[in-house]
PDB file of C-alpha atoms in Angstrom:
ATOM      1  CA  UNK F  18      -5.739   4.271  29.477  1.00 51.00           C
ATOM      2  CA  UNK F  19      -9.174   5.047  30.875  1.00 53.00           C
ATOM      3  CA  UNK F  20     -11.221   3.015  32.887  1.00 67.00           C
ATOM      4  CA  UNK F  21     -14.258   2.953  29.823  1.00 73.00           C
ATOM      5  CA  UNK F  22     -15.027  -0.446  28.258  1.00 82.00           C
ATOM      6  CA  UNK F  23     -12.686  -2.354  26.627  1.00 89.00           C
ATOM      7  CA  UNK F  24     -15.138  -2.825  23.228  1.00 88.00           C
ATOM      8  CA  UNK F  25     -15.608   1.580  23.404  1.00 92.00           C
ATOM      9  CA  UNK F  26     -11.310   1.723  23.859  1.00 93.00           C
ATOM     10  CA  UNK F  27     -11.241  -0.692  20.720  1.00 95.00           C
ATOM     11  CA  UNK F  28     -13.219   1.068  18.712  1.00 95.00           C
ATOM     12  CA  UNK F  29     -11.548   4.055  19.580  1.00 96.00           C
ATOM     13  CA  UNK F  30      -8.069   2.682  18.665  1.00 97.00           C
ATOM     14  CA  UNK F  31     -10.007   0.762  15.303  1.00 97.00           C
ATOM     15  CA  UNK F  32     -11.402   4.489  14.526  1.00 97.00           C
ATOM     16  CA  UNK F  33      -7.916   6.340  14.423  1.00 97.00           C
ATOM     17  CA  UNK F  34      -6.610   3.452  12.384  1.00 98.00           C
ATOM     18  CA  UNK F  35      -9.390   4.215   9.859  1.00 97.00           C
ATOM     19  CA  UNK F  36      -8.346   7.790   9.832  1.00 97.00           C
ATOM     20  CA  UNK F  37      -4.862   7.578   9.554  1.00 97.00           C
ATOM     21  CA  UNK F  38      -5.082   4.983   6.185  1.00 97.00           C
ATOM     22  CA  UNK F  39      -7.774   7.300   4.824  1.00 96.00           C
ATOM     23  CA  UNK F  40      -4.826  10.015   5.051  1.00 96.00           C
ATOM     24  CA  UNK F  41      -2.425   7.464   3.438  1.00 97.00           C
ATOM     25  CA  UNK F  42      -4.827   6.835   0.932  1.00 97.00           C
ATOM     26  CA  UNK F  43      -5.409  11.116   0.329  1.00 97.00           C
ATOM     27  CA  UNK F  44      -1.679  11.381   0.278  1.00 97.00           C
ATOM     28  CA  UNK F  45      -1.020   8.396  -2.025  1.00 98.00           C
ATOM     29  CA  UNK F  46      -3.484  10.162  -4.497  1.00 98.00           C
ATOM     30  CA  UNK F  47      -1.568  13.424  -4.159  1.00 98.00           C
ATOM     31  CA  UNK F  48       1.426  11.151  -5.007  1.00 97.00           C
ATOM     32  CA  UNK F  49      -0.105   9.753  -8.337  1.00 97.00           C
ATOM     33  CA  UNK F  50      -1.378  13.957  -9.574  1.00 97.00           C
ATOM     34  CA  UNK F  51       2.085  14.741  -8.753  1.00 97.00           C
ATOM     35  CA  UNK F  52       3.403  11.939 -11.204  1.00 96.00           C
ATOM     36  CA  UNK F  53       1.208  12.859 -13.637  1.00 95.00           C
ATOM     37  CA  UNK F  54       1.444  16.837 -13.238  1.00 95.00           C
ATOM     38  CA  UNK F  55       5.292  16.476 -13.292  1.00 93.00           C
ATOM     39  CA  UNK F  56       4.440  19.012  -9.932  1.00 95.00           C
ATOM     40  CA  UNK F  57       7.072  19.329  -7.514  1.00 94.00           C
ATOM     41  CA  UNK F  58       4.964  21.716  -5.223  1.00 96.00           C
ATOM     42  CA  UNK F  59       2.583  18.557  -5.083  1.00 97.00           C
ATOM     43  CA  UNK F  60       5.706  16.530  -4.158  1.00 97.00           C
ATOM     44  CA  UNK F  61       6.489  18.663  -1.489  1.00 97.00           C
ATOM     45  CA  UNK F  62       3.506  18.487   0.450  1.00 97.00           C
ATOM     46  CA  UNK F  63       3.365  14.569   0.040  1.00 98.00           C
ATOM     47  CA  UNK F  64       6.470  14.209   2.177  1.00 97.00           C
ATOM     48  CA  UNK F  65       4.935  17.007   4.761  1.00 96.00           C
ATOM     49  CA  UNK F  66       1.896  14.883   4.866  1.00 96.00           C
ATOM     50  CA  UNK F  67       4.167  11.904   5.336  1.00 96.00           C
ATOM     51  CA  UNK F  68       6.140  13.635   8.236  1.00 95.00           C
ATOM     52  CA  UNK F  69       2.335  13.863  10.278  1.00 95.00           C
ATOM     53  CA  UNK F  70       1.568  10.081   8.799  1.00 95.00           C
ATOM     54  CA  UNK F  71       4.949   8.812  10.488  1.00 95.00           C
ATOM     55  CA  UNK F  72       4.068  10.909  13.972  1.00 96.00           C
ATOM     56  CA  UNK F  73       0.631   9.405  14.107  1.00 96.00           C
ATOM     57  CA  UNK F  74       1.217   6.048  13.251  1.00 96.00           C
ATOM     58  CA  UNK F  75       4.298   6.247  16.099  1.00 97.00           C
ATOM     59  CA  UNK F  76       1.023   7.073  18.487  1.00 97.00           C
ATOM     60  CA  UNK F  77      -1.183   4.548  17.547  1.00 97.00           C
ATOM     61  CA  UNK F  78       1.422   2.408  18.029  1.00 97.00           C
ATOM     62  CA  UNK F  79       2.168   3.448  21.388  1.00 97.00           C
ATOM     63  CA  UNK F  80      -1.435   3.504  21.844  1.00 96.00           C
ATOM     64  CA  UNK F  81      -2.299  -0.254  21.421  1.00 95.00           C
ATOM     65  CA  UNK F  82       1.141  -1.476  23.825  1.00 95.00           C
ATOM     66  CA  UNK F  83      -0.621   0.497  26.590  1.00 94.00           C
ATOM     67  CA  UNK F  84      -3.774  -1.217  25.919  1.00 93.00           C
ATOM     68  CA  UNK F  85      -2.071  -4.408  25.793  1.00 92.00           C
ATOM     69  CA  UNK F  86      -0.183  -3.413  28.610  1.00 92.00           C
ATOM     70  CA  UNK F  87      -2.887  -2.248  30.603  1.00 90.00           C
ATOM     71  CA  UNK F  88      -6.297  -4.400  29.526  1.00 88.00           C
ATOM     72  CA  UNK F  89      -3.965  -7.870  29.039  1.00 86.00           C
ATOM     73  CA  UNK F  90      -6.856  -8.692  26.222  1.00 84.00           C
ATOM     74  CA  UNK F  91      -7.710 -12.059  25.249  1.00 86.00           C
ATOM     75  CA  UNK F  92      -8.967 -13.855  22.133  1.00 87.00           C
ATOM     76  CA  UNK F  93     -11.014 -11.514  19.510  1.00 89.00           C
ATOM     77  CA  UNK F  94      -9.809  -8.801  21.494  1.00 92.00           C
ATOM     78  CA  UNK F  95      -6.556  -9.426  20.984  1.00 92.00           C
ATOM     79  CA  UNK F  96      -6.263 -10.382  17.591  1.00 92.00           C
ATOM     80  CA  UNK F  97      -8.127  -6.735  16.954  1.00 94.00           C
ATOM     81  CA  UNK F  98      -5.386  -5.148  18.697  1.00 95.00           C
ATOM     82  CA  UNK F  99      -3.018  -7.182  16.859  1.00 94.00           C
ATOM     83  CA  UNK F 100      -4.761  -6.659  13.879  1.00 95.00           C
ATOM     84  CA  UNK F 101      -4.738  -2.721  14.101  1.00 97.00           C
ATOM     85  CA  UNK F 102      -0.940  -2.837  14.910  1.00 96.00           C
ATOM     86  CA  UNK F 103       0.324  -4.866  11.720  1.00 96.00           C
ATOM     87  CA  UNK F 104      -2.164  -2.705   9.518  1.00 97.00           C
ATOM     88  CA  UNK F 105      -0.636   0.161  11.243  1.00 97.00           C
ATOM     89  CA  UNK F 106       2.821  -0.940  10.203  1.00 97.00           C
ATOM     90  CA  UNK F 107       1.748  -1.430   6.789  1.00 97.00           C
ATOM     91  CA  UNK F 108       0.327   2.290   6.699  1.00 97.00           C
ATOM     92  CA  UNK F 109       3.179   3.491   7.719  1.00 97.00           C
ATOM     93  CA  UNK F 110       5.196   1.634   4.628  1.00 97.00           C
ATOM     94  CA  UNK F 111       2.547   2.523   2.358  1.00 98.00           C
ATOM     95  CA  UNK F 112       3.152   6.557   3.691  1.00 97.00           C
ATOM     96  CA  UNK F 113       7.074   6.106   2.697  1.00 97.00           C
ATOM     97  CA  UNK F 114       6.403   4.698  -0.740  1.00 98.00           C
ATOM     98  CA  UNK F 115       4.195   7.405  -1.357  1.00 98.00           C
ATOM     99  CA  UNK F 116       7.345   9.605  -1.097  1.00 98.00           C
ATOM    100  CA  UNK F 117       9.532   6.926  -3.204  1.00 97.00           C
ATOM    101  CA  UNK F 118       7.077   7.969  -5.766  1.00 97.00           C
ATOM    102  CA  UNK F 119       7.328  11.462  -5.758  1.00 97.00           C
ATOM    103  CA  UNK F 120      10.880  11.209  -5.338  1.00 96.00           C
ATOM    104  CA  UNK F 121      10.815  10.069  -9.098  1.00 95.00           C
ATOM    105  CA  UNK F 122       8.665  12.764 -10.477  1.00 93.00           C
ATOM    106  CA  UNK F 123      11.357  14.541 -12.185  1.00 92.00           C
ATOM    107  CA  UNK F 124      12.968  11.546 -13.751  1.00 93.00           C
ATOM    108  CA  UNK F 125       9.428  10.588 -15.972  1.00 93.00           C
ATOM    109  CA  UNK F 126       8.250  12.333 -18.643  1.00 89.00           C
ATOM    110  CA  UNK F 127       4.834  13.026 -20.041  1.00 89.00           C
ATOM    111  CA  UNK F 128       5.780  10.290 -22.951  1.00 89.00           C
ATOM    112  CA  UNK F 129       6.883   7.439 -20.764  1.00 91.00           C
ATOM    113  CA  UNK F 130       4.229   8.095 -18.073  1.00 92.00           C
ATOM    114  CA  UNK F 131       1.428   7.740 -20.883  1.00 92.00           C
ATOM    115  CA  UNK F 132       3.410   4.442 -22.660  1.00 93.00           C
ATOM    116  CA  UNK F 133       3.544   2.546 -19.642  1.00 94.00           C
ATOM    117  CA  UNK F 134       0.156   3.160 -18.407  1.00 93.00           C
ATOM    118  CA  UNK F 135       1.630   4.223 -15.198  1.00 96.00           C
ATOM    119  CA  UNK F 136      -1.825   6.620 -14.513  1.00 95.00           C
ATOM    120  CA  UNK F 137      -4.092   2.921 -14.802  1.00 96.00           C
ATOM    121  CA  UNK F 138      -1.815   1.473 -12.287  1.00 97.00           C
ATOM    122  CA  UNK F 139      -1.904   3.833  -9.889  1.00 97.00           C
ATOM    123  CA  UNK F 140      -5.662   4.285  -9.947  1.00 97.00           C
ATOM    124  CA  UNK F 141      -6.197   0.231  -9.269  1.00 97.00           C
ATOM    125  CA  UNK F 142      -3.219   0.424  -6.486  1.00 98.00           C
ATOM    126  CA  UNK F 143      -5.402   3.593  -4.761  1.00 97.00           C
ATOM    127  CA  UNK F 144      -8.564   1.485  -5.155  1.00 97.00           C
ATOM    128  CA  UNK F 145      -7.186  -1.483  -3.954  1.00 97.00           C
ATOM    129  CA  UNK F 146      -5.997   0.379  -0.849  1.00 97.00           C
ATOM    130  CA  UNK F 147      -9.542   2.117  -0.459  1.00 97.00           C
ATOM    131  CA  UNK F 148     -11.152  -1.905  -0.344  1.00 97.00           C
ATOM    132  CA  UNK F 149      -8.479  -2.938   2.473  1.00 97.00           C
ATOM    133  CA  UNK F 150      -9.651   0.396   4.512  1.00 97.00           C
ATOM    134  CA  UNK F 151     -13.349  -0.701   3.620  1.00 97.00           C
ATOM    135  CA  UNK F 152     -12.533  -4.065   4.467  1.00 97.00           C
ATOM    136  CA  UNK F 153     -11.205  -3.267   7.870  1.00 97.00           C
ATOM    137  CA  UNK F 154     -13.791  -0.656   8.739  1.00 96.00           C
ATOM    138  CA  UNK F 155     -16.625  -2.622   7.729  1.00 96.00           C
ATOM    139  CA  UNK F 156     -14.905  -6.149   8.879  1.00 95.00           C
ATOM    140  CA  UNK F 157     -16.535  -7.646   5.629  1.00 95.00           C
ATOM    141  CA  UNK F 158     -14.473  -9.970   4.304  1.00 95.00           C
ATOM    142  CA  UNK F 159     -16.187 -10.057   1.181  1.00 95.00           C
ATOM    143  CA  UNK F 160     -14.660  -6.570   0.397  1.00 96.00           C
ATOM    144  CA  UNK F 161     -11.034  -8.232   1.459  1.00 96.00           C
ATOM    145  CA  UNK F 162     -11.511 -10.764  -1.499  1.00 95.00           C
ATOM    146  CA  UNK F 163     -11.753  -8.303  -4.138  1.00 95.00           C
ATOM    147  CA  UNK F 164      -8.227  -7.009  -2.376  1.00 96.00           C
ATOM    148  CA  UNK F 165      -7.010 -10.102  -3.150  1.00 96.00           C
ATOM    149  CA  UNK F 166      -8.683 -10.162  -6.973  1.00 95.00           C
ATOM    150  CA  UNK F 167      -6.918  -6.895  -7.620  1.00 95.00           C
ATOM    151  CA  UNK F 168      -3.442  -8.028  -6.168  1.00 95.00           C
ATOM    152  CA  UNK F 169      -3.368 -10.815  -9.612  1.00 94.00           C
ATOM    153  CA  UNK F 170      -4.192  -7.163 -11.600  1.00 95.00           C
ATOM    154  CA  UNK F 171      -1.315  -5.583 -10.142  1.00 96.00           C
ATOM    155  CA  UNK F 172       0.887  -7.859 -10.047  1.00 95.00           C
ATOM    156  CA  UNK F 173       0.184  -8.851 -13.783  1.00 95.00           C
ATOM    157  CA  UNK F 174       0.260  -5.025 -14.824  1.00 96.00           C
ATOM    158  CA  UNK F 175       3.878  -4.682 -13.313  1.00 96.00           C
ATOM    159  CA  UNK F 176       5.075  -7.408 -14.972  1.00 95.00           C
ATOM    160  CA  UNK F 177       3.782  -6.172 -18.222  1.00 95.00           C
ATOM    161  CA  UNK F 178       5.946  -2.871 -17.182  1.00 96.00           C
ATOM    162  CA  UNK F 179       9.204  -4.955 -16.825  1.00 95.00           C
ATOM    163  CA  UNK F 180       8.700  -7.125 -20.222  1.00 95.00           C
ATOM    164  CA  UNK F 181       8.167  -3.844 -21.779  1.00 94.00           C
ATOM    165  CA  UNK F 182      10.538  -1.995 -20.295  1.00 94.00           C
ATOM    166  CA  UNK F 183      13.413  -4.640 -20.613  1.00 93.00           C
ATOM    167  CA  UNK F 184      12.429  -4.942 -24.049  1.00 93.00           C
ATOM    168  CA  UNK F 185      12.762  -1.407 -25.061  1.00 91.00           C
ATOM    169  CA  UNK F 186      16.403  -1.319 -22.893  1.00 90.00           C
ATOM    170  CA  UNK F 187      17.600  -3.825 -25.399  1.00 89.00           C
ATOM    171  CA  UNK F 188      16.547  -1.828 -28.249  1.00 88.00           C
ATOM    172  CA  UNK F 189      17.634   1.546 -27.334  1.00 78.00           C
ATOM    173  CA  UNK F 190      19.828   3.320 -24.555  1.00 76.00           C
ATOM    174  CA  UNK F 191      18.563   7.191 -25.705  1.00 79.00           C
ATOM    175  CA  UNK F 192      16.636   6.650 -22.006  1.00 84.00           C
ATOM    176  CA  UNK F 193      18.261   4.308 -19.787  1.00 91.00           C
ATOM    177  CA  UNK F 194      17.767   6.838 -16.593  1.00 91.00           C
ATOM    178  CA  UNK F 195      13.798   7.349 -17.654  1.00 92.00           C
ATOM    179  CA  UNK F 196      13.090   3.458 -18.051  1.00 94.00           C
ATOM    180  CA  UNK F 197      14.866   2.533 -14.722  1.00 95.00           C
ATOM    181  CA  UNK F 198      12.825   5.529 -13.376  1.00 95.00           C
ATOM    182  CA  UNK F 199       9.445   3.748 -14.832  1.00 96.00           C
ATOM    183  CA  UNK F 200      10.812   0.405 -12.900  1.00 96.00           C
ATOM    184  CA  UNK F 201      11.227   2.045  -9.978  1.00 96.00           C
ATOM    185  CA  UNK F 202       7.779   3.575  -9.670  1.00 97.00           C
ATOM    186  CA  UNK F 203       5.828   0.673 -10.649  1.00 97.00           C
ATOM    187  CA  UNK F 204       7.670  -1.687  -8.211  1.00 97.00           C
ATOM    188  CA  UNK F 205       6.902   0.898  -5.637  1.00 97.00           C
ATOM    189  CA  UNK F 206       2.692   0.532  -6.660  1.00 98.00           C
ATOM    190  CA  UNK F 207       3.357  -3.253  -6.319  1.00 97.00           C
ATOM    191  CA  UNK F 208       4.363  -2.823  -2.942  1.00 97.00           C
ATOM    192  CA  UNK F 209       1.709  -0.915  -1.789  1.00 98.00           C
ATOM    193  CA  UNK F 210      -0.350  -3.201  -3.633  1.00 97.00           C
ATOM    194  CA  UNK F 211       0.933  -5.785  -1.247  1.00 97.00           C
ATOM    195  CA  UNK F 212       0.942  -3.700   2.105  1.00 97.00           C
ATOM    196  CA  UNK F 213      -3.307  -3.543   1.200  1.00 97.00           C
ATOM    197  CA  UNK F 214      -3.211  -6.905   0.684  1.00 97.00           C
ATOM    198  CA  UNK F 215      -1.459  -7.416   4.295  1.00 96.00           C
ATOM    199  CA  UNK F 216      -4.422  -5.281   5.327  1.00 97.00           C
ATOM    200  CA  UNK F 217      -6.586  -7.495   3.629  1.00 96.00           C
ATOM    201  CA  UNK F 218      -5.232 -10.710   5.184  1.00 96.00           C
ATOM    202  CA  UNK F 219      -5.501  -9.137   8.608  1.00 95.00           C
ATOM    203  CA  UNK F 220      -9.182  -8.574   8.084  1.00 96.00           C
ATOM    204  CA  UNK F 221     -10.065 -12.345   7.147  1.00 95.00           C
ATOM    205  CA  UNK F 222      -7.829 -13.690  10.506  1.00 93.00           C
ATOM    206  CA  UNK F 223      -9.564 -10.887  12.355  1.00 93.00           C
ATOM    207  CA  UNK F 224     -12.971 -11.651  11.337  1.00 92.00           C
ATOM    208  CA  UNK F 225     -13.046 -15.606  10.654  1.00 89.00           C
ATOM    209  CA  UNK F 226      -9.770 -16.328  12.757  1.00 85.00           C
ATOM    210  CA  UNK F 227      -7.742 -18.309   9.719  1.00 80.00           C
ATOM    211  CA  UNK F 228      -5.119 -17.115   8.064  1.00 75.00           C
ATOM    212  CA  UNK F 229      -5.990 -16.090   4.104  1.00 70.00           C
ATOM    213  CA  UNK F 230      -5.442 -18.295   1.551  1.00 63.00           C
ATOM    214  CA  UNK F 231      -1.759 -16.880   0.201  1.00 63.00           C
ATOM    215  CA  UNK F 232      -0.919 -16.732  -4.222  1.00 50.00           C
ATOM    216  CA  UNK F 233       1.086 -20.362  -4.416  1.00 42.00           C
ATOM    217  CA  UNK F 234       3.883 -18.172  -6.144  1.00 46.00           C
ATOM    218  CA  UNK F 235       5.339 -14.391  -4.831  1.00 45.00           C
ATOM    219  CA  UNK F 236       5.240 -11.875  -7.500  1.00 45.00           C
ATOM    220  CA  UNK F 237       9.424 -12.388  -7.527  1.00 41.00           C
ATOM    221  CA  UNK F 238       8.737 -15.699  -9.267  1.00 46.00           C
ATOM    222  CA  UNK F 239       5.891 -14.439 -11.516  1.00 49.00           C
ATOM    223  CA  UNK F 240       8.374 -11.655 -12.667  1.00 44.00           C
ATOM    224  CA  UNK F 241      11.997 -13.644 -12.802  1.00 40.00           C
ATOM    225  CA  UNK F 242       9.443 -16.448 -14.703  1.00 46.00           C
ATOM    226  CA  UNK F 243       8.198 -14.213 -16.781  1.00 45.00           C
ATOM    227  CA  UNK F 244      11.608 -12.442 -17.700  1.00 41.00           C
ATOM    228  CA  UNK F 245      12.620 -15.998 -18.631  1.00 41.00           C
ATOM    229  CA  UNK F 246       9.367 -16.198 -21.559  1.00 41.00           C
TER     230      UNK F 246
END
């Protein structure tokens, strides 16, 4: 590490962290067209963007323990350093479900992509994900609420997915491999979903220095409940 100010060496650690998400967030939309599309070239280049995602965030990482290392930072310092870590992390995870995604692009078909509305999920997921970037940039944590307004919206869409799903399993087998395929790529939005709303969380501790207000249920008991209705 240098010997510049500690605020300039945050903000240069807070910058890269801005630019790496905004290239989760590019390749995550890359992801979705390659869903729709049914295009493998598109798939392709989502897991080479995800090789340069996983080398970067490996950096950054590296990065902030040297700072830590070097600086010993207390108090807001700290927690941004913290902060920048943990939202790294959750980059990173949003970067390999990006490729879980694409991994499924062959298994869904025009028909079950359009029933299940999978295009409207995957537009609110990449929006949500754009408000947790915003959110951190900006350190508003207005911006992180509506991350955790759009977390309910995901959350309820995917369990709309399941009911509908299950429901059609029990009526006919003709596309057991396609349905399961549907599950698997709207449980991987969810996630992301939750990895921005990590983000999001970090933002309000960073900013205010209490933890966010967490949903009194996880979205396991929304779904096993609403399996049971």
């Amino acid at each position: 590490m240098s010997q510049r100010p500690v605020h300039e060496l945050i903000r240069e650690l807070s910058d890269t962290l801005v630019l790496l998400a905004s290239h989760v967030r590019l390749n995550l939309l890359l992801a979705l067209e390659a869903l729709k599309e049914d295009d493998s070239e598109k798939a392709r280049r989502v897991k080479n963007v995800d090789y340069q995602v996983d080398e970067a965030e490996v950096r950054l990482e590296s990065q902030c323990l040297s700072f830590l290392a070097l600086q010993q930072p207390v108090a807001r310092d700290l927690r941004t350093i913290v902060a920048i870590m943990k939202i790294n992390d959750d980059m990173a995870r949003i970067g390999d479900l990006a490729v879980h995604v694409v991994e499924r692009v062959a298994d869904i078909d025009s028909y079950q992509y359009q029933q299940y509305d999978l295009e409207n999920v995957g537009a609110k997921v990449a929006e949500m994900l754009q408000s947790a970037i915003e959110a951190f940039s900006s350190k508003d944590t207005s911006v992180a609420a509506r991350v955790f307004v759009m977390e309910e919206e995901i959350d309820y869409m995917h369990r709309t997915i399941v009911r509908n799903v299950m429901a059609e399993m029990k009526v006919s087998s003709d596309h057991i491999e396609q349905l399961i395929a549907v599950l698997s790529v709207s449980r991987y939005l969810e996630r992301i979903a939750d990895h921005a709303t990590k983000t999001a969380r970090e933002v309000v501790y960073l900013v205010t220095g209490q933890t966010a207000p967490r949903q009194r249920e996880s979205s396991y008991e929304k779904l096993f409940e609403s399996l049971r209705n």
